[in-house]
Amino acid sequence: MDFSLSMEQEILRNSVRDFAENEIKPVARELDEKETFSYDTMRKMAALGLFGMFVSEKYGGQGMDYISYAIATEEIARVDGSHAATVAAGNSLGIGPLYYFGSEEQKQKYLPKLCSGEALWGFGLTEPDAGSDASNSKTTAVLDGDQWVINGSKIFITNASTKLTSGVTSLCRTGTREDGRPELSCILVEAGTPGFEAREMHGKLMWRASNTSELYFDDCRVPDENMLGPRGNGFHQMMQTLDGGRLSIGAMGLGGAQGCYDLALKYSRERTQFGKPISNFQVNAFKLADMALEIECARLILYKACWLRDQQKPFGKEAAMAKLHCSEVMYRCANHAVQLHGGYGLMKEYDVERFYRDQKLLEIGEGTSEVQRIVISRLIGAL
Ligand SMILES: Cc1cc2nc3c(=O)[nH]c(=O)nc-3n(C[C@H](O)[C@H](O)[C@H](O)COP(=O)(O)OP(=O)(O)OC[C@H]3O[C@@H](n4cnc5c(N)ncnc54)[C@H](O)[C@@H]3O)c2cc1C
């Protein structure tokens, strides 16, 4: 067993950490405050190679392994959740389905610009009445000649209404299966297609500088060739995409927890009360010790899950465990970090305030914590 990272992975971690500290940290608070998606940091993240990380160089990707992708996401999340969301959704949810299920023609057409970060792509699964119960999608697609006519709506879709967004993958009911259940298929809808509209959502508690949208399809016509993979495979494709996506949410939880810990340790050593640094009170030192321990365990479970994926071994159970555990570790670390900052931790000029809010999404997006427990229970044979 070898726990060391490769030299390339260490270099990647250092370069993404420097980038996040120098380019994202100085603007993160203001972007959050103003609920603004930054095209400037997006361009810089693209230039650093943060999109298409696990995609083969043949399609313009970086050809890296999944551990490297997790490390990069972790380092962005250590500084800011919104930017990490743009990267994680861009890679796992935007690029992932096209790369793993797209035809050669679709890959050639869409991936190079997504991998260079010139374009973004949305993952349209969630609907107003179909969240955890995603197979209950109501959006329909009816074949008319050689075109699909799509009607319905989606909600909470990341990266779907930026000026760079070139399209979305949308899960649609395309018929009824022999067993009477809905036939679900993924259809690619390009931005600008008549009858398709993506409207940006505002007023989020967290990830306020990340782009979130509602999607509307009103007799939206797309060519039959925009079907992703075989007709009827849509739900399976979406669930497989989420297995990978959960690793990136896990990386966001791990990075966010590390960010909370780093801030809390620094502050606790500097802040004095009763004539000594507050870290010298054992109750506070124990909080920091617990954070360090939990982060270490979270990193081990996340990297193991990524390693399984890189070895092409089954990783669904470990991905659900990593997502669940890392998001809950960040919950506890954000709580401790705010507590250690006292009243200042509740003020916007202290980054722990933003971490505390950003954490909550990790327990809800890409399958809530309850759904992760259902997935794990099934995979260990308990349910
Ligand atoms: C900022 C943001 C970005 C997002 N990005 C995307 C995206 O890019 N693409 C996309 O498709 N979706 C996206 N989502 C949607 C997200 O994945 C869903 O919000 C999530 O899956 C939960 O669905 P829901 O909100 O409808 O909650 P519900 O499914 O209504 O759940 C409500 C509560 O009931 C619980 N619950 C539901 N079913 C069960 C059960 N069987 N057993 C026990 N408890 C249960 C849940 O755990 C939760 O606590 C995003 C959401 C947000 C907020």
Coordinates of N, CA, C and O in Angstrom, one line a residue, residues 24-38 79-83 202-210 347-351 353-355 357-358:
I24 N -8.4 33.8 -6.7 CA -9.8 33.6 -6.3 C -10.1 34.3 -5.0 O -11.1 35.0 -4.8
K25 N -9.2 34.0 -4.0 CA -9.4 34.5 -2.7 C -9.7 36.0 -2.6 O -10.6 36.5 -1.9
P26 N -8.9 36.8 -3.4 CA -9.1 38.3 -3.3 C -10.5 38.7 -3.8 O -10.9 39.8 -3.4
V27 N -11.1 37.9 -4.6 CA -12.4 38.4 -5.2 C -13.6 37.6 -4.7 O -14.8 38.0 -4.9
A28 N -13.4 36.5 -4.0 CA -14.5 35.6 -3.7 C -15.6 36.2 -2.8 O -16.8 36.1 -3.1
R29 N -15.2 37.0 -1.8 CA -16.2 37.6 -0.9 C -17.1 38.6 -1.7 O -18.3 38.6 -1.5
E30 N -16.5 39.4 -2.5 CA -17.3 40.4 -3.2 C -18.2 39.7 -4.3 O -19.4 40.1 -4.4
L31 N -17.7 38.7 -4.9 CA -18.5 38.0 -5.9 C -19.7 37.4 -5.2 O -20.8 37.4 -5.7
D32 N -19.5 36.8 -4.1 CA -20.5 36.2 -3.3 C -21.6 37.2 -2.9 O -22.8 37.0 -3.0
E33 N -21.1 38.3 -2.4 CA -21.9 39.4 -1.9 C -22.8 39.9 -3.1 O -24.0 40.1 -2.9
K34 N -22.2 40.0 -4.3 CA -23.0 40.6 -5.4 C -23.7 39.5 -6.2 O -24.2 39.8 -7.3
E35 N -23.6 38.2 -5.8 CA -24.2 37.1 -6.6 C -23.7 37.1 -8.0 O -24.5 37.0 -8.9
T36 N -22.4 37.3 -8.3 CA -21.9 37.4 -9.6 C -21.0 36.3 -10.1 O -20.0 36.0 -9.4
F37 N -21.4 35.7 -11.2 CA -20.5 34.7 -11.8 C -19.4 35.4 -12.5 O -19.6 36.4 -13.3
S38 N -18.1 35.1 -12.2 CA -17.0 35.8 -12.7 C -16.5 35.2 -14.0 O -15.9 34.1 -14.0
V79 N -10.7 27.4 -0.9 CA -10.7 28.9 -0.9 C -12.1 29.4 -1.2 O -12.6 30.4 -0.6
D80 N -12.9 28.7 -2.1 CA -14.2 29.2 -2.4 C -15.1 28.2 -3.0 O -14.7 27.5 -4.0
G81 N -16.3 28.0 -2.4 CA -17.3 27.0 -2.9 C -17.8 27.3 -4.2 O -18.0 26.4 -5.0
S82 N -18.1 28.5 -4.5 CA -18.8 28.9 -5.8 C -17.9 28.5 -7.0 O -18.3 27.9 -8.0
H83 N -16.6 28.9 -6.9 CA -15.7 28.6 -8.0 C -15.5 27.0 -8.1 O -15.4 26.5 -9.2
H202 N -31.7 33.5 -8.6 CA -30.9 34.3 -7.6 C -31.5 34.0 -6.2 O -32.5 33.4 -6.1
G203 N -30.8 34.6 -5.2 CA -31.3 34.5 -3.9 C -30.9 33.2 -3.1 O -31.6 32.8 -2.2
K204 N -29.8 32.6 -3.6 CA -29.3 31.4 -2.9 C -28.6 31.8 -1.6 O -28.0 32.8 -1.5
L205 N -28.7 30.8 -0.6 CA -28.0 31.0 0.6 C -26.5 30.8 0.4 O -25.6 31.5 1.0
M206 N -26.1 29.9 -0.5 CA -24.7 29.5 -0.7 C -24.4 29.5 -2.2 O -25.2 29.7 -3.1
W207 N -23.1 29.3 -2.5 CA -22.6 29.2 -3.9 C -23.2 30.4 -4.7 O -23.7 30.3 -5.8
R208 N -23.2 31.6 -4.1 CA -23.8 32.7 -4.7 C -23.1 33.2 -5.9 O -23.7 34.0 -6.7
A209 N -21.9 32.9 -6.1 CA -21.2 33.3 -7.3 C -21.1 32.2 -8.4 O -20.4 32.3 -9.3
S210 N -21.9 31.2 -8.1 CA -22.0 30.1 -9.1 C -23.3 30.3 -9.9 O -24.3 30.8 -9.4
M347 N -19.6 37.5 10.8 CA -19.5 38.7 9.9 C -19.0 38.4 8.5 O -18.1 37.6 8.4
K348 N -19.5 39.1 7.5 CA -19.2 38.7 6.1 C -17.7 39.0 5.8 O -17.1 38.4 4.9
E349 N -17.0 39.9 6.6 CA -15.6 40.1 6.3 C -14.7 39.0 6.7 O -13.5 39.0 6.4
Y350 N -15.3 38.0 7.3 CA -14.5 36.8 7.7 C -15.0 35.6 6.8 O -16.2 35.3 6.8
D351 N -14.0 35.0 6.1 CA -14.4 33.9 5.1 C -15.1 32.7 5.8 O -15.9 32.1 5.0
E353 N -17.6 32.7 7.5 CA -19.1 33.0 7.4 C -19.6 32.4 6.1 O -20.6 31.7 6.0
R354 N -18.8 32.6 5.0 CA -19.2 32.1 3.7 C -19.1 30.5 3.6 O -19.9 29.9 3.1
F355 N -18.0 30.0 4.2 CA -17.8 28.5 4.3 C -19.0 27.9 5.0 O -19.5 26.8 4.6
R357 N -22.1 28.9 5.1 CA -23.3 28.9 4.3 C -23.0 27.9 3.1 O -23.9 27.1 2.8
D358 N -21.8 28.0 2.5 CA -21.6 27.1 1.3 C -21.7 25.6 1.6 O -22.0 24.8 0.7

